[in-house]
Amino acid sequence: MNYTFKPSTGGRYLLSIANHQEITAVLAEFCRDQHIRSGVVGGIAAISEATFRFLDPATKQYVDKTFAEQMEVTCLTGNISQKDGEVYLHIHVTASRRDYSCIGGHLLNAKVNGACELYVADFLLDGVDRKFDPETGLNLYDFHE
Ligand code: FE
């Protein structure tokens, strides 16, 4: 099992991602399993490796960087929507290193090494999609009926 969870009322969940799993992959799996199409996610974790992305506004290209070291995810925050009928996660993190300094960015992936404790709130809404915006180079929210 890649995760355990406990549902609360109104589409809210507590989610524990299993050790050594990849956070974004398991979170997407959980959203598919629970049919979550729109919402928000937040939480904390301990990780051994992570790849962060930085969008360069000048080139509109993502620059990815992998950090292979033990870190505390001091803040994970993001949202859940749909793109082309698939779960679309937009997550940012701040993580602290052994020397207590922090790094962060848009989260591409991260491997749990310890625990990953999240909350997920399903907004129970349809019509929360993503559409590529050429001006910014981002997949922006596309709300519709
Ligand atoms: Fe982002």
mmCIF file of C-alpha atoms and ligand atoms in Angstrom:
data_model
loop_
_atom_site.group_PDB
_atom_site.id
_atom_site.type_symbol
_atom_site.label_atom_id
_atom_site.label_comp_id
_atom_site.label_asym_id
_atom_site.label_seq_id
_atom_site.Cartn_x
_atom_site.Cartn_y
_atom_site.Cartn_z
ATOM 1 C CA MET A 1 0.000 0.000 0.000
ATOM 2 C CA ASN A 2 1.421 3.372 -1.059
ATOM 3 C CA TYR A 3 -0.673 5.335 1.421
ATOM 4 C CA THR A 4 -3.186 5.189 4.217
ATOM 5 C CA PHE A 5 -5.949 7.725 4.720
ATOM 6 C CA LYS A 6 -8.815 8.727 6.912
ATOM 7 C CA PRO A 7 -11.801 10.567 5.448
ATOM 8 C CA SER A 8 -13.512 13.347 7.362
ATOM 9 C CA THR A 9 -16.732 15.151 6.512
ATOM 10 C CA GLY A 10 -17.215 17.382 3.473
ATOM 11 C CA GLY A 11 -14.626 15.761 1.238
ATOM 12 C CA ARG A 12 -11.680 16.247 3.556
ATOM 13 C CA TYR A 13 -8.995 13.636 4.149
ATOM 14 C CA LEU A 14 -5.915 13.017 6.191
ATOM 15 C CA LEU A 15 -3.359 11.204 4.044
ATOM 16 C CA SER A 16 -0.180 9.390 5.065
ATOM 17 C CA ILE A 17 2.133 8.496 2.191
ATOM 18 C CA ALA A 18 4.232 5.388 2.831
ATOM 19 C CA ASN A 19 7.968 5.568 3.394
ATOM 20 C CA HIS A 20 10.178 5.577 0.273
ATOM 21 C CA GLN A 21 7.273 6.490 -2.010
ATOM 22 C CA GLU A 22 7.316 9.418 -4.418
ATOM 23 C CA ILE A 23 4.990 12.144 -3.133
ATOM 24 C CA THR A 24 3.448 13.550 -6.321
ATOM 25 C CA ALA A 25 2.886 10.104 -7.878
ATOM 26 C CA VAL A 26 1.105 8.768 -4.789
ATOM 27 C CA LEU A 27 -0.910 11.954 -4.306
ATOM 28 C CA ALA A 28 -2.130 11.697 -7.914
ATOM 29 C CA GLU A 29 -2.950 8.015 -7.309
ATOM 30 C CA PHE A 30 -4.948 8.971 -4.219
ATOM 31 C CA CYS A 31 -6.880 11.659 -6.148
ATOM 32 C CA ARG A 32 -7.714 9.164 -8.888
ATOM 33 C CA ASP A 33 -8.773 6.526 -6.336
ATOM 34 C CA GLN A 34 -11.043 8.990 -4.501
ATOM 35 C CA HIS A 35 -12.271 10.731 -7.690
ATOM 36 C CA ILE A 36 -11.006 14.119 -6.485
ATOM 37 C CA ARG A 37 -11.228 16.575 -9.378
ATOM 38 C CA SER A 38 -10.635 19.875 -7.604
ATOM 39 C CA GLY A 39 -9.251 20.912 -4.254
ATOM 40 C CA VAL A 40 -6.280 21.882 -2.194
ATOM 41 C CA VAL A 41 -3.485 19.999 -0.455
ATOM 42 C CA GLY A 42 -1.079 20.881 2.306
ATOM 43 C CA GLY A 43 1.269 19.199 4.707
ATOM 44 C CA ILE A 44 4.714 18.258 5.900
ATOM 45 C CA ALA A 45 7.245 15.505 5.194
ATOM 46 C CA ALA A 46 10.766 14.220 5.540
ATOM 47 C CA ILE A 47 12.439 13.439 2.218
ATOM 48 C CA SER A 48 15.756 12.087 0.940
ATOM 49 C CA GLU A 49 15.603 13.509 -2.565
ATOM 50 C CA ALA A 50 13.620 16.126 -4.432
ATOM 51 C CA THR A 51 13.473 17.806 -7.802
ATOM 52 C CA PHE A 52 12.317 21.417 -7.806
ATOM 53 C CA ARG A 53 11.400 23.494 -10.820
ATOM 54 C CA PHE A 54 11.869 27.166 -11.474
ATOM 55 C CA LEU A 55 10.011 28.789 -14.332
ATOM 56 C CA ASP A 56 12.211 31.351 -16.032
ATOM 57 C CA PRO A 57 9.762 34.045 -17.199
ATOM 58 C CA ALA A 58 12.212 35.233 -19.873
ATOM 59 C CA THR A 59 12.435 31.882 -21.643
ATOM 60 C CA LYS A 60 9.147 30.402 -20.337
ATOM 61 C CA GLN A 61 11.127 27.230 -19.725
ATOM 62 C CA TYR A 62 11.254 25.232 -16.523
ATOM 63 C CA VAL A 63 14.681 24.714 -15.033
ATOM 64 C CA ASP A 64 14.772 21.551 -12.906
ATOM 65 C CA LYS A 65 17.258 20.807 -10.160
ATOM 66 C CA THR A 66 17.554 17.647 -8.060
ATOM 67 C CA PHE A 67 18.749 17.715 -4.458
ATOM 68 C CA ALA A 68 19.807 14.291 -3.137
ATOM 69 C CA GLU A 69 19.983 14.901 0.590
ATOM 70 C CA GLN A 70 17.834 14.499 3.662
ATOM 71 C CA MET A 71 15.470 17.457 4.097
ATOM 72 C CA GLU A 72 12.425 18.427 6.108
ATOM 73 C CA VAL A 73 9.528 19.645 4.013
ATOM 74 C CA THR A 74 8.586 22.559 6.222
ATOM 75 C CA CYS A 75 5.706 23.545 3.969
ATOM 76 C CA LEU A 76 3.979 21.776 1.111
ATOM 77 C CA THR A 77 1.066 23.633 -0.395
ATOM 78 C CA GLY A 78 -0.804 23.336 -3.640
ATOM 79 C CA ASN A 79 -3.934 22.546 -5.530
ATOM 80 C CA ILE A 80 -5.648 19.816 -7.478
ATOM 81 C CA SER A 81 -7.382 20.255 -10.806
ATOM 82 C CA GLN A 82 -7.781 18.424 -14.100
ATOM 83 C CA LYS A 83 -6.000 18.708 -17.424
ATOM 84 C CA ASP A 84 -7.128 16.704 -20.427
ATOM 85 C CA GLY A 85 -9.173 14.470 -18.111
ATOM 86 C CA GLU A 86 -6.214 13.632 -15.865
ATOM 87 C CA VAL A 87 -5.376 14.687 -12.328
ATOM 88 C CA TYR A 88 -3.231 17.837 -12.443
ATOM 89 C CA LEU A 89 -1.253 18.767 -9.333
ATOM 90 C CA HIS A 90 0.304 22.182 -8.791
ATOM 91 C CA ILE A 91 2.472 21.986 -5.697
ATOM 92 C CA HIS A 92 5.104 24.209 -4.157
ATOM 93 C CA VAL A 93 7.409 23.285 -1.287
ATOM 94 C CA THR A 94 9.921 24.765 1.060
ATOM 95 C CA ALA A 95 12.412 22.294 2.522
ATOM 96 C CA SER A 96 15.063 22.737 5.187
ATOM 97 C CA ARG A 97 18.521 21.220 4.979
ATOM 98 C CA ARG A 98 20.864 19.824 7.595
ATOM 99 C CA ASP A 99 22.293 23.322 8.170
ATOM 100 C CA TYR A 100 18.709 24.676 8.702
ATOM 101 C CA SER A 101 18.787 26.752 5.538
ATOM 102 C CA CYS A 102 15.822 26.408 3.219
ATOM 103 C CA ILE A 103 15.401 25.771 -0.464
ATOM 104 C CA GLY A 104 12.259 25.333 -2.429
ATOM 105 C CA GLY A 105 10.261 25.764 -5.544
ATOM 106 C CA HIS A 106 7.644 24.141 -7.637
ATOM 107 C CA LEU A 107 7.655 20.449 -6.686
ATOM 108 C CA LEU A 108 8.239 18.005 -9.507
ATOM 109 C CA ASN A 109 8.914 14.982 -7.300
ATOM 110 C CA ALA A 110 10.224 14.032 -3.886
ATOM 111 C CA LYS A 111 10.988 10.731 -2.178
ATOM 112 C CA VAL A 112 9.669 10.189 1.331
ATOM 113 C CA ASN A 113 12.311 9.219 3.879
ATOM 114 C CA GLY A 114 10.490 9.201 7.173
ATOM 115 C CA ALA A 115 6.930 10.404 6.894
ATOM 116 C CA CYS A 116 4.662 12.416 4.654
ATOM 117 C CA GLU A 117 1.533 13.722 6.353
ATOM 118 C CA LEU A 118 -0.904 15.634 4.201
ATOM 119 C CA TYR A 119 -4.420 16.967 4.283
ATOM 120 C CA VAL A 120 -6.514 17.004 1.155
ATOM 121 C CA ALA A 121 -9.703 18.985 0.750
ATOM 122 C CA ASP A 122 -11.927 17.954 -2.144
ATOM 123 C CA PHE A 123 -13.916 20.998 -3.285
ATOM 124 C CA LEU A 124 -16.414 18.619 -4.903
ATOM 125 C CA LEU A 125 -16.426 20.815 -8.012
ATOM 126 C CA ASP A 126 -16.378 19.935 -11.678
ATOM 127 C CA GLY A 127 -15.148 22.349 -14.312
ATOM 128 C CA VAL A 128 -11.795 23.113 -12.661
ATOM 129 C CA ASP A 129 -9.438 22.529 -15.571
ATOM 130 C CA ARG A 130 -6.085 23.745 -16.851
ATOM 131 C CA LYS A 131 -5.303 25.418 -20.129
ATOM 132 C CA PHE A 132 -1.894 26.379 -21.496
ATOM 133 C CA ASP A 133 -1.388 30.141 -21.585
ATOM 134 C CA PRO A 134 1.219 31.174 -24.196
ATOM 135 C CA GLU A 135 1.798 34.581 -22.591
ATOM 136 C CA THR A 136 3.034 33.180 -19.273
ATOM 137 C CA GLY A 137 4.047 29.690 -20.357
ATOM 138 C CA LEU A 138 1.856 28.329 -17.567
ATOM 139 C CA ASN A 139 -1.051 25.933 -17.441
ATOM 140 C CA LEU A 140 -3.509 28.369 -15.887
ATOM 141 C CA TYR A 141 -6.841 27.616 -14.268
ATOM 142 C CA ASP A 142 -9.664 27.293 -16.775
ATOM 143 C CA PHE A 143 -12.963 27.425 -14.904
ATOM 144 C CA HIS A 144 -16.092 26.412 -16.738
ATOM 145 C CA GLU A 145 -19.525 24.871 -16.199
HETATM 146 FE FE FE B 1 4.263 26.415 -9.798
#
